[in-house]
């Protein structure tokens, strides 16, 4: 009896295994720590490399050479990377849930194409040359395309397939328009060439102030849609049985994705693959629950964007490679891998 009681007593005193919720919470804290490290690297690394002490001096003492480099250039650039990365990650998450396609990205609904068409129109026909001027054109173009996709997709009776088809058709037409204008107008080509690649180098405090309210509203709306989109992901019939309002959820989802992607694209240009890769990777270790996917995507997407920006500054010093090129180089092989893995799983 004494021998048999020892294992029982050990079993009673053994610590309980951590729950999945606790593991996710710890992972979220680790992700925040990684984001802070990448943000510090984004401030410290550039054409002129700075130490942590010099970064601290520039940020908190606010005078001298370090302040000029850190505050006037890199701090704004890093802040815009944080905002744009979170916006693209959340937009991709919402669109993947809305279309029930884990390989969807913000470009699927034509939002990037709408912003690009609006910018080339502003440059060519309205003479707008400043970033603060065409930011609003880009945002309005993204919003107009989002509304048009919603209308062509069937409005309240819209389905994921209809929305995707409408977005693809509009994207093709608008990108054709952009290419035609750029070919006919050399001045527009020169101005658009840099913007269409996607870059954080033109970040200013003014740009951040303009896009911050939109990204904040889009972020809050996306987080509020996590539970309804969880129901929508189970299928229309199941969602209705669970009390989800399909038409309202889809309309608000398109609105959230348009606001987020439109603001990020307006400020940085169309940056690809961030909204595709991060939500898909996050889903592999959080599961399908959007209440966890969204916070992870909002944290890890800026890690990818700022990390790519740092790489772009290092590989071609003293010049730099735009962040949109780096994300495309990273995202291309990752996208092929995801498609092949998805295809293999279906066989």
Coordinates of C-alpha atoms in Angstrom, one line a residue:
X1 CA 0.0 0.0 0.0
X2 CA 2.8 2.4 0.8
X3 CA 4.6 1.7 -2.5
X4 CA 1.4 2.1 -4.5
X5 CA 0.7 5.5 -2.8
X6 CA 3.9 7.1 -3.9
X7 CA 3.1 7.5 -7.6
X8 CA -0.4 8.8 -6.7
X9 CA 1.1 11.4 -4.4
X10 CA 3.6 12.5 -7.1
X11 CA 0.8 12.7 -9.7
X12 CA -1.2 15.0 -7.4
X13 CA 1.7 17.3 -6.8
X14 CA 3.0 17.4 -10.4
X15 CA 2.4 20.7 -12.1
X16 CA -0.4 20.8 -14.7
X17 CA 0.6 21.0 -18.3
X18 CA 0.3 24.6 -19.8
X19 CA -2.9 25.2 -21.7
X20 CA -2.9 26.2 -25.3
X21 CA -4.2 29.6 -24.3
X22 CA -1.2 30.2 -22.0
X23 CA 1.2 29.1 -24.7
X24 CA -0.4 31.5 -27.2
X25 CA -0.2 34.4 -24.6
X26 CA 3.5 33.7 -24.0
X27 CA 4.1 33.5 -27.7
X28 CA 2.4 36.9 -28.1
X29 CA 4.8 38.4 -25.5
X30 CA 7.8 36.9 -27.3
X31 CA 6.5 38.4 -30.5
X32 CA 6.3 41.8 -28.9
X33 CA 9.9 41.5 -27.7
X34 CA 11.0 40.5 -31.2
X35 CA 9.2 43.5 -32.6
X36 CA 10.9 45.8 -30.2
X37 CA 14.3 44.4 -31.2
X38 CA 13.6 44.9 -34.9
X39 CA 12.4 48.4 -34.2
X40 CA 15.6 49.3 -32.5
X41 CA 17.6 47.7 -35.4
X42 CA 15.5 49.8 -37.8
X43 CA 16.5 53.0 -35.9
X44 CA 20.2 52.0 -35.5
X45 CA 21.0 50.5 -38.9
X46 CA 21.3 52.6 -42.0
X47 CA 23.8 54.3 -44.3
X48 CA 25.4 55.5 -41.0
X49 CA 25.3 52.8 -38.4
X50 CA 24.6 53.9 -34.8
X51 CA 25.1 52.2 -31.5
X52 CA 22.3 51.7 -28.9
X53 CA 23.8 54.5 -26.9
X54 CA 23.7 56.9 -29.8
X55 CA 20.1 55.9 -30.6
X56 CA 19.2 56.6 -26.9
X57 CA 21.0 59.9 -27.1
X58 CA 19.2 60.9 -30.3
X59 CA 15.7 59.9 -29.1
X60 CA 15.7 61.2 -25.5
X61 CA 18.1 64.1 -25.6
X62 CA 17.0 65.4 -28.9
X63 CA 20.0 67.5 -29.9
X64 CA 23.0 67.2 -32.1
X65 CA 23.9 65.0 -35.1
X66 CA 22.3 61.8 -33.6
X67 CA 19.0 63.6 -33.1
X68 CA 19.0 64.7 -36.7
X69 CA 19.6 61.2 -38.0
X70 CA 17.4 59.4 -35.5
X71 CA 14.4 61.7 -35.0
X72 CA 14.2 63.4 -38.3
X73 CA 14.8 60.3 -40.5
X74 CA 14.8 56.9 -38.9
X75 CA 12.2 57.3 -36.1
X76 CA 9.5 58.4 -38.6
X77 CA 10.5 55.6 -41.0
X78 CA 10.3 53.0 -38.2
X79 CA 6.9 54.4 -37.0
X80 CA 5.5 54.2 -40.5
X81 CA 6.8 50.6 -40.9
X82 CA 5.1 49.6 -37.6
X83 CA 1.8 51.2 -38.8
X84 CA 1.9 49.9 -42.4
X85 CA 3.0 46.4 -41.4
X86 CA 0.2 46.0 -38.8
X87 CA -2.3 47.4 -41.3
X88 CA -1.2 45.0 -44.1
X89 CA -1.2 42.0 -41.8
X90 CA -4.7 42.7 -40.4
X91 CA -6.0 43.4 -43.9
X92 CA -4.7 40.1 -45.2
X93 CA -6.1 38.3 -42.2
X94 CA -9.6 39.8 -42.7
X95 CA -9.6 39.0 -46.5
X96 CA -8.4 35.5 -46.0
X97 CA -11.2 34.9 -43.5
X98 CA -13.7 36.7 -45.7
X99 CA -12.9 34.8 -48.9
X100 CA -12.1 31.5 -47.0
X101 CA -8.9 31.4 -49.0
X102 CA -5.7 31.2 -46.9
X103 CA -3.7 32.4 -49.9
X104 CA -5.6 35.6 -50.4
X105 CA -3.9 39.0 -49.9
X106 CA -5.0 42.7 -49.9
X107 CA -4.5 42.9 -53.7
X108 CA -7.2 40.3 -54.2
X109 CA -10.0 42.8 -54.1
X110 CA -8.2 45.4 -56.2
X111 CA -7.4 47.8 -53.4
X112 CA -3.8 48.2 -54.4
X113 CA -4.8 48.7 -58.0
X114 CA -7.3 51.4 -57.0
X115 CA -4.7 53.3 -55.0
X116 CA -2.2 53.1 -57.8
X117 CA -4.7 54.3 -60.4
X118 CA -5.7 57.2 -58.3
X119 CA -2.0 58.2 -57.7
X120 CA -1.1 58.1 -61.4
X121 CA -4.2 60.1 -62.2
X122 CA -3.3 62.7 -59.5
X123 CA 0.3 63.0 -60.9
X124 CA -0.6 63.2 -64.6
X125 CA -3.9 65.1 -64.7
X126 CA -4.0 67.2 -61.5
X127 CA -0.3 68.1 -61.1
X128 CA 0.0 66.7 -57.6
X129 CA 3.6 66.1 -56.8
X130 CA 3.9 66.0 -53.0
X131 CA 3.4 62.9 -50.9
X132 CA 0.9 64.7 -48.6
X133 CA -1.2 65.5 -51.7
X134 CA -1.4 62.1 -53.4
X135 CA -1.9 60.2 -50.1
X136 CA -5.5 61.3 -50.2
X137 CA -5.9 60.3 -53.8
X138 CA -4.5 56.9 -53.1
X139 CA -6.9 56.4 -50.2
X140 CA -9.9 57.6 -52.1
X141 CA -9.0 55.3 -55.0
X142 CA -8.7 52.3 -52.6
X143 CA -12.0 53.2 -51.0
X144 CA -13.8 53.6 -54.4
X145 CA -12.6 50.2 -55.6
X146 CA -13.6 48.6 -52.3
X147 CA -17.1 49.9 -52.8
X148 CA -17.2 48.9 -56.4
X149 CA -16.1 45.3 -55.6
X150 CA -18.8 45.1 -53.0
X151 CA -21.4 46.3 -55.5
X152 CA -20.3 44.0 -58.3
X153 CA -19.9 41.1 -55.9
X154 CA -23.6 41.2 -55.1
X155 CA -23.8 43.6 -52.2
X156 CA -25.7 41.9 -49.4
X157 CA -25.8 38.6 -51.4
X158 CA -22.1 38.7 -52.0
X159 CA -20.2 35.4 -51.8
X160 CA -16.4 34.9 -51.5
X161 CA -16.1 33.7 -55.1
X162 CA -18.0 36.7 -56.5
X163 CA -15.9 39.1 -54.5
X164 CA -12.7 37.5 -55.6
X165 CA -13.7 37.5 -59.3
X166 CA -14.8 41.2 -59.1
X167 CA -11.6 42.2 -57.5
X168 CA -9.5 40.3 -60.0
X169 CA -11.3 41.8 -63.0
X170 CA -11.1 45.4 -61.6
X171 CA -7.4 44.9 -60.7
X172 CA -6.6 43.8 -64.3
X173 CA -8.4 46.8 -65.8
X174 CA -6.9 49.4 -63.4
X175 CA -3.3 48.1 -63.8
X176 CA -3.8 48.3 -67.5
X177 CA -4.8 51.9 -67.2
X178 CA -1.8 52.6 -64.9
X179 CA 0.6 51.1 -67.4
X180 CA -0.9 53.0 -70.4
X181 CA -0.7 56.3 -68.6
X182 CA 2.9 55.7 -67.5
X183 CA 3.9 54.7 -71.0
X184 CA 2.4 57.8 -72.6
X185 CA 3.6 60.3 -69.9
X186 CA 7.3 60.1 -69.1
X187 CA 7.0 62.4 -66.2
X188 CA 4.4 60.2 -64.6
X189 CA 6.6 57.2 -65.3
X190 CA 9.5 58.8 -63.5
X191 CA 7.4 59.8 -60.5
X192 CA 5.5 56.5 -60.2
X193 CA 8.5 54.3 -60.7
X194 CA 9.6 54.8 -57.1
X195 CA 6.2 54.8 -55.5
X196 CA 5.0 51.6 -57.2
X197 CA 7.9 49.6 -55.8
X198 CA 6.9 50.3 -52.2
X199 CA 9.2 52.1 -49.8
X200 CA 9.4 53.6 -46.3
X201 CA 12.1 56.1 -47.2
X202 CA 9.7 59.0 -47.8
X203 CA 8.2 58.7 -44.3
X204 CA 7.5 62.0 -42.5
X205 CA 5.6 63.0 -39.4
X206 CA 3.0 64.6 -41.6
X207 CA 2.4 61.3 -43.5
X208 CA 2.1 59.4 -40.2
X209 CA -0.4 61.9 -38.8
X210 CA -2.5 61.5 -42.0
X211 CA -2.7 57.7 -42.0
X212 CA -2.8 57.1 -38.3
X213 CA -6.5 57.7 -37.7
X214 CA -7.5 55.4 -40.6
X215 CA -5.2 52.6 -39.4
X216 CA -6.5 53.0 -35.9
X217 CA -10.2 52.8 -37.0
X218 CA -9.4 49.9 -39.3
X219 CA -7.6 48.0 -36.6
X220 CA -10.4 48.4 -34.1
X221 CA -13.0 47.3 -36.7
X222 CA -10.9 44.3 -37.6
X223 CA -10.5 43.1 -34.0
X224 CA -14.3 43.6 -33.5
X225 CA -15.0 41.4 -36.5
X226 CA -12.9 38.4 -35.2
X227 CA -15.8 36.6 -33.7
X228 CA -18.3 37.1 -36.6
X229 CA -15.6 36.1 -39.1
X230 CA -14.9 32.9 -37.1
X231 CA -18.5 32.0 -37.7
X232 CA -18.4 33.0 -41.4
X233 CA -15.4 30.7 -41.9
X234 CA -17.5 27.7 -41.0
X235 CA -19.8 28.3 -44.0
X236 CA -22.9 30.4 -44.6
X237 CA -25.4 27.9 -43.1
X238 CA -23.4 27.4 -40.0
X239 CA -22.8 31.1 -39.6
X240 CA -26.5 31.8 -39.9
X241 CA -27.2 29.1 -37.3
X242 CA -24.8 30.8 -34.9
X243 CA -26.5 34.1 -35.4
X244 CA -24.0 35.8 -37.6
X245 CA -25.3 38.5 -40.0
X246 CA -23.5 37.6 -43.2
X247 CA -24.2 40.7 -45.2
X248 CA -23.2 43.1 -42.5
X249 CA -20.1 41.1 -41.6
X250 CA -18.9 41.0 -45.2
X251 CA -19.6 44.7 -45.7
X252 CA -17.7 45.7 -42.6
X253 CA -14.9 43.3 -43.5
X254 CA -14.4 44.9 -46.9
X255 CA -14.5 48.3 -45.2
X256 CA -11.9 47.3 -42.7
X257 CA -9.6 45.8 -45.3
X258 CA -10.0 48.8 -47.6
X259 CA -9.3 51.3 -44.8
X260 CA -6.2 49.4 -43.6
X261 CA -4.7 48.5 -47.0
X262 CA -5.7 51.9 -48.5
X263 CA -3.9 53.8 -45.8
X264 CA -0.8 51.6 -45.9
X265 CA -0.6 51.8 -49.7
X266 CA -1.2 55.5 -49.8
X267 CA 1.8 56.1 -47.4
X268 CA 4.3 53.5 -48.7
X269 CA 3.1 52.3 -52.1
X270 CA 1.9 48.8 -52.9
X271 CA 4.0 46.4 -50.8
X272 CA 3.3 42.8 -51.7
X273 CA 3.3 39.5 -49.8
X274 CA 3.2 40.9 -46.2
X275 CA -0.6 40.5 -46.0
X276 CA -0.3 37.0 -47.5
X277 CA 2.6 35.5 -45.7
X278 CA 2.2 36.5 -42.1
X279 CA -1.5 35.5 -41.5
X280 CA -0.9 32.2 -43.2
X281 CA 2.2 31.4 -41.1
X282 CA 0.5 32.6 -37.9
X283 CA -2.4 30.3 -38.6
X284 CA -0.1 27.3 -38.6
X285 CA 0.7 27.6 -34.9
X286 CA -2.4 29.5 -33.5
X287 CA -5.1 27.5 -35.2
X288 CA -8.0 29.0 -37.1
X289 CA -9.3 31.3 -34.2
X290 CA -9.1 34.9 -35.5
X291 CA -9.1 36.2 -32.0
X292 CA -5.5 35.0 -31.8
X293 CA -4.5 35.3 -35.5
X294 CA -5.2 39.0 -35.6
X295 CA -3.1 40.1 -32.7
X296 CA -0.2 37.9 -33.9
X297 CA -0.5 39.2 -37.4
X298 CA -0.6 42.8 -36.2
X299 CA 2.7 42.3 -34.3
X300 CA 4.6 40.0 -36.7
X301 CA 3.8 41.8 -39.9
X302 CA 5.7 44.9 -38.8
X303 CA 8.6 42.5 -37.9
X304 CA 8.7 41.3 -41.5
X305 CA 8.3 44.8 -43.0
X306 CA 10.9 46.5 -40.8
X307 CA 13.2 43.5 -41.0
X308 CA 13.0 43.7 -44.8
X309 CA 13.7 47.4 -44.7
X310 CA 16.8 46.9 -42.6
X311 CA 18.0 44.2 -45.1
X312 CA 17.4 46.6 -47.9
X313 CA 19.6 49.3 -46.3
X314 CA 22.4 46.8 -45.5
X315 CA 22.8 45.0 -48.8
X316 CA 23.6 48.0 -51.0
X317 CA 25.2 50.6 -48.7
X318 CA 25.4 53.6 -49.0
X319 CA 22.3 53.4 -51.2
X320 CA 19.4 51.1 -50.4
X321 CA 17.0 48.5 -52.0
X322 CA 13.3 49.5 -51.5
X323 CA 11.4 47.4 -49.0
X324 CA 8.9 46.3 -51.6
X325 CA 11.6 44.5 -53.6
X326 CA 12.9 42.7 -50.5
X327 CA 9.4 41.5 -49.4
X328 CA 8.9 40.3 -53.0
X329 CA 12.2 38.4 -53.0
X330 CA 11.3 36.8 -49.7
X331 CA 7.6 36.3 -50.5
X332 CA 8.0 34.7 -53.9
X333 CA 9.6 31.4 -52.7
X334 CA 7.4 31.4 -49.6
X335 CA 4.3 31.7 -51.7
X336 CA 5.4 28.9 -54.0
X337 CA 6.0 26.7 -50.9
X338 CA 2.6 27.5 -49.5
X339 CA 0.8 26.7 -52.7
X340 CA 2.7 23.4 -53.2
X341 CA 2.0 22.4 -49.6
X342 CA -1.7 23.3 -49.9
X343 CA -1.9 21.3 -53.2
X344 CA -0.1 18.3 -51.6
X345 CA -2.5 18.4 -48.7
X346 CA -5.5 18.3 -51.1
X347 CA -4.2 15.2 -53.0

